[in-house]
Every structure is written in C-alpha cells, then in structure tokens.
Amino acid sequence: MVERYSYKVEVPGSIPGMPIGRLAQWLARSLDVRKVIGSSPIPPTMKKIKTFLKQHERQDLPDIRPGDTVRVYQKIKEGDKEKTQAFEGQVLARKHGKEIGATITVRREISGIGTEKIFPLHSPVIGKIEILKRGKVRRAKLYYLREAKGKKARLKTLEKTAETKKEGK
C-alpha cells in the first residue's frame, strides 16, 4: 500500500489546513488571470516573436504523415556552388505539429544499412517535399520499422488518395 502525504501550509488569507495542491487550484479559480497579468494574457514581446516567426513559415508544405514515402530535396552548399540533393524514404515520425520547429524523421535503407535524417520542415535549406506513396498505419511513430527486416518492414499503401484522385490516375 502506498502512503500519500499532504503538506499543510498556512497562507495568510487562505483556509486553514488546506493542502498545497488544493490551495493552488482554489487560487487559480478565484483569481482573475487578466487582473494579475494585464488586459492581454499574451505579453507584447511574445506577440512580436510570433509575428516574426509567422513570416518564415512555409505555406507550400504537403500533408505529411507517418508511413508516407517521401522525396525531400535538400539544398547543399559546397564552396561557392549550390546543388540540390534528394533523399527518399519512409516518414517514421512527425514532431511539433505545424509550428515553426516542426520536423519529420525520414528513414531509408541503402544496401542493408538504415539511414535516418531529421528534416526541419520550415527550413530554407529544404527545396521541396514530394509525397510518392501513402502508407496505411495505425501509429503516430513508426520506430518499430528500425528493427523490422524483409516483408515486416513493408507498409500497406492506401489504394486511392486524395492527390491521385485529383490527378486522375
């Protein structure tokens, strides 16, 4: 059996003997947040940061999901030359939703050796992203594919996707 301890603190103006967790809940409910912070709950510096980051968000991103087979074109600078290199593989994970720091983890197996790259979606280094196939998965993170070999490493593909219906294929 687990014993639970509740510490009792006497705070001026509070109910005597009330536990700390309950006191915090009671204070949160009883205080109006706008009176404490000001009229706007978001500080003005945060608004400036959000507007600055909004300028750098990409609008041309496709709907990338785990299980998709994608081709990511990455700009690589070598000396004074710039070239575009493609990396094709399965998306194992997508993290951080649609915010500026969103990333995808793409895995590719080259002659029996697995290679993974993490691509920041809103980075100017990424040229474009093409979705080649849609995978039918029931998980958000497909890290189990790292150990899977042969047929177990294959994912079922969705028969008709919205993109192929539009194109008429």
GROMACS .gro file of C-alpha atoms in nm:
model
  169
    1MET     CA    1   0.000   0.000   0.000
    2VAL     CA    2   0.126   0.347  -0.089
    3GLU     CA    3   0.103   0.620   0.167
    4ARG     CA    4   0.028   0.967   0.046
    5TYR     CA    5   0.133   1.273   0.234
    6SER     CA    6  -0.034   1.607   0.202
    7TYR     CA    7   0.156   1.901   0.340
    8LYS     CA    8  -0.049   2.163   0.510
    9VAL     CA    9   0.059   2.522   0.478
   10GLU     CA   10  -0.083   2.825   0.649
   11VAL     CA   11  -0.108   3.108   0.397
   12PRO     CA   12  -0.246   3.440   0.514
   13GLY     CA   13  -0.599   3.479   0.383
   14SER     CA   14  -0.639   3.108   0.297
   15ILE     CA   15  -0.848   2.839   0.455
   16PRO     CA   16  -0.651   2.690   0.749
   17GLY     CA   17  -0.523   2.336   0.695
   18MET     CA   18  -0.581   2.328   0.317
   19PRO     CA   19  -0.323   2.114   0.127
   20ILE     CA   20  -0.086   2.293  -0.117
   21GLY     CA   21  -0.228   2.137  -0.437
   22ARG     CA   22  -0.582   2.226  -0.343
   23LEU     CA   23  -0.470   2.576  -0.244
   24ALA     CA   24  -0.320   2.629  -0.589
   25GLN     CA   25  -0.639   2.509  -0.756
   26TRP     CA   26  -0.851   2.730  -0.535
   27LEU     CA   27  -0.631   3.033  -0.604
   28ALA     CA   28  -0.640   2.970  -0.979
   29ARG     CA   29  -1.019   2.955  -0.976
   30SER     CA   30  -1.070   3.251  -0.751
   31LEU     CA   31  -0.820   3.493  -0.914
   32ASP     CA   32  -0.898   3.651  -1.247
   33VAL     CA   33  -0.588   3.598  -1.465
   34ARG     CA   34  -0.643   3.921  -1.660
   35LYS     CA   35  -0.627   4.128  -1.341
   36VAL     CA   36  -0.294   3.973  -1.245
   37ILE     CA   37  -0.120   3.982  -1.586
   38GLY     CA   38  -0.294   4.274  -1.750
   39SER     CA   39  -0.562   4.312  -2.014
   40SER     CA   40  -0.393   4.072  -2.258
   41PRO     CA   41  -0.277   3.730  -2.132
   42ILE     CA   42  -0.001   3.723  -2.402
   43PRO     CA   43   0.289   3.962  -2.329
   44PRO     CA   44   0.373   4.210  -2.610
   45THR     CA   45   0.719   4.057  -2.666
   46MET     CA   46   0.559   3.719  -2.739
   47LYS     CA   47   0.336   3.885  -2.997
   48LYS     CA   48   0.643   4.031  -3.169
   49ILE     CA   49   0.814   3.692  -3.172
   50LYS     CA   50   0.507   3.520  -3.315
   51THR     CA   51   0.469   3.777  -3.593
   52PHE     CA   52   0.840   3.745  -3.679
   53LEU     CA   53   0.821   3.364  -3.695
   54LYS     CA   54   0.499   3.378  -3.898
   55GLN     CA   55   0.694   3.542  -4.184
   56HIS     CA   56   0.933   3.244  -4.205
   57GLU     CA   57   0.667   2.970  -4.207
   58ARG     CA   58   0.628   2.779  -4.534
   59GLN     CA   59   0.285   2.768  -4.692
   60ASP     CA   60   0.365   2.514  -4.967
   61LEU     CA   61   0.404   2.210  -4.738
   62PRO     CA   62   0.206   1.898  -4.829
   63ASP     CA   63   0.014   1.700  -4.567
   64ILE     CA   64   0.294   1.468  -4.450
   65ARG     CA   65   0.202   1.180  -4.220
   66PRO     CA   66   0.394   0.887  -4.072
   67GLY     CA   67   0.405   0.596  -4.316
   68ASP     CA   68   0.432   0.814  -4.626
   69THR     CA   69   0.711   0.756  -4.872
   70VAL     CA   70   0.855   1.098  -4.949
   71ARG     CA   71   1.132   1.254  -5.154
   72VAL     CA   72   1.292   1.552  -4.981
   73TYR     CA   73   1.502   1.788  -5.194
   74GLN     CA   74   1.773   1.948  -4.981
   75LYS     CA   75   1.994   2.237  -5.091
   76ILE     CA   76   2.360   2.167  -5.024
   77LYS     CA   77   2.629   2.433  -5.048
   78GLU     CA   78   2.978   2.317  -5.145
   79GLY     CA   79   3.219   2.608  -5.159
   80ASP     CA   80   3.060   2.865  -5.389
   81LYS     CA   81   2.836   2.609  -5.568
   82GLU     CA   82   2.488   2.511  -5.458
   83LYS     CA   83   2.323   2.183  -5.559
   84THR     CA   84   2.002   2.002  -5.476
   85GLN     CA   85   2.017   1.651  -5.333
   86ALA     CA   86   1.716   1.420  -5.299
   87PHE     CA   87   1.661   1.187  -5.004
   88GLU     CA   88   1.384   0.931  -5.050
   89GLY     CA   89   1.243   0.721  -4.768
   90GLN     CA   90   0.960   0.648  -4.527
   91VAL     CA   91   0.844   0.900  -4.271
   92LEU     CA   92   0.883   0.744  -3.927
   93ALA     CA   93   0.767   1.041  -3.723
   94ARG     CA   94   0.640   1.393  -3.744
   95LYS     CA   95   0.703   1.613  -3.443
   96HIS     CA   96   0.594   1.955  -3.321
   97GLY     CA   97   0.278   1.978  -3.531
   98LYS     CA   98   0.253   2.283  -3.753
   99GLU     CA   99   0.475   2.520  -3.557
  100ILE     CA  100   0.799   2.672  -3.685
  101GLY     CA  101   1.011   2.396  -3.528
  102ALA     CA  102   0.821   2.107  -3.692
  103THR     CA  103   1.036   1.816  -3.810
  104ILE     CA  104   0.998   1.484  -3.990
  105THR     CA  105   1.219   1.179  -3.948
  106VAL     CA  106   1.280   1.000  -4.279
  107ARG     CA  107   1.436   0.652  -4.295
  108ARG     CA  108   1.596   0.490  -4.596
  109GLU     CA  109   1.775   0.161  -4.625
  110ILE     CA  110   2.076   0.156  -4.856
  111SER     CA  111   2.233  -0.188  -4.922
  112GLY     CA  112   2.120  -0.323  -4.585
  113ILE     CA  113   2.226  -0.019  -4.381
  114GLY     CA  114   1.950   0.201  -4.242
  115THR     CA  115   1.998   0.576  -4.269
  116GLU     CA  116   1.776   0.832  -4.099
  117LYS     CA  117   1.763   1.206  -4.141
  118ILE     CA  118   1.564   1.460  -3.947
  119PHE     CA  119   1.440   1.743  -4.167
  120PRO     CA  120   1.310   2.072  -4.025
  121LEU     CA  121   1.001   2.144  -4.236
  122HIS     CA  122   1.019   2.525  -4.234
  123SER     CA  123   1.392   2.545  -4.305
  124PRO     CA  124   1.508   2.739  -4.612
  125VAL     CA  125   1.751   2.451  -4.680
  126ILE     CA  126   1.458   2.228  -4.785
  127GLY     CA  127   1.378   2.285  -5.153
  128LYS     CA  128   1.057   2.086  -5.181
  129ILE     CA  129   0.893   1.771  -5.049
  130GLU     CA  130   0.711   1.523  -5.273
  131ILE     CA  131   0.479   1.254  -5.141
  132LEU     CA  132   0.528   0.939  -5.351
  133LYS     CA  133   0.309   0.689  -5.164
  134ARG     CA  134   0.071   0.700  -4.871
  135GLY     CA  135   0.118   0.431  -4.610
  136LYS     CA  136  -0.165   0.278  -4.410
  137VAL     CA  137  -0.054   0.292  -4.047
  138ARG     CA  138  -0.222   0.294  -3.710
  139ARG     CA  139   0.052   0.460  -3.510
  140ALA     CA  140   0.195   0.807  -3.482
  141LYS     CA  141   0.557   0.694  -3.451
  142LEU     CA  142   0.690   0.405  -3.658
  143TYR     CA  143   1.013   0.337  -3.473
  144TYR     CA  144   0.944  -0.038  -3.484
  145LEU     CA  145   1.047  -0.029  -3.853
  146ARG     CA  146   1.409   0.014  -3.743
  147GLU     CA  147   1.429  -0.349  -3.629
  148ALA     CA  148   1.192  -0.490  -3.893
  149LYS     CA  149   1.350  -0.682  -4.181
  150GLY     CA  150   1.213  -0.806  -4.513
  151LYS     CA  151   0.836  -0.824  -4.551
  152LYS     CA  152   0.774  -0.695  -4.199
  153ALA     CA  153   0.943  -0.367  -4.294
  154ARG     CA  154   0.685  -0.303  -4.567
  155LEU     CA  155   0.375  -0.095  -4.506
  156LYS     CA  156   0.042  -0.134  -4.679
  157THR     CA  157  -0.032   0.151  -4.916
  158LEU     CA  158  -0.360   0.332  -4.941
  159GLU     CA  159  -0.530   0.248  -5.271
  160LYS     CA  160  -0.672   0.585  -5.373
  161THR     CA  161  -0.550   0.901  -5.208
  162ALA     CA  162  -0.689   1.250  -5.250
  163GLU     CA  163  -0.386   1.354  -5.460
  164THR     CA  164  -0.420   1.065  -5.707
  165LYS     CA  165  -0.795   1.120  -5.742
  166LYS     CA  166  -0.736   1.485  -5.835
  167GLU     CA  167  -0.469   1.393  -6.088
  168GLY     CA  168  -0.697   1.131  -6.247
  169LYS     CA  169  -0.458   0.836  -6.205
   0.00000   0.00000   0.00000
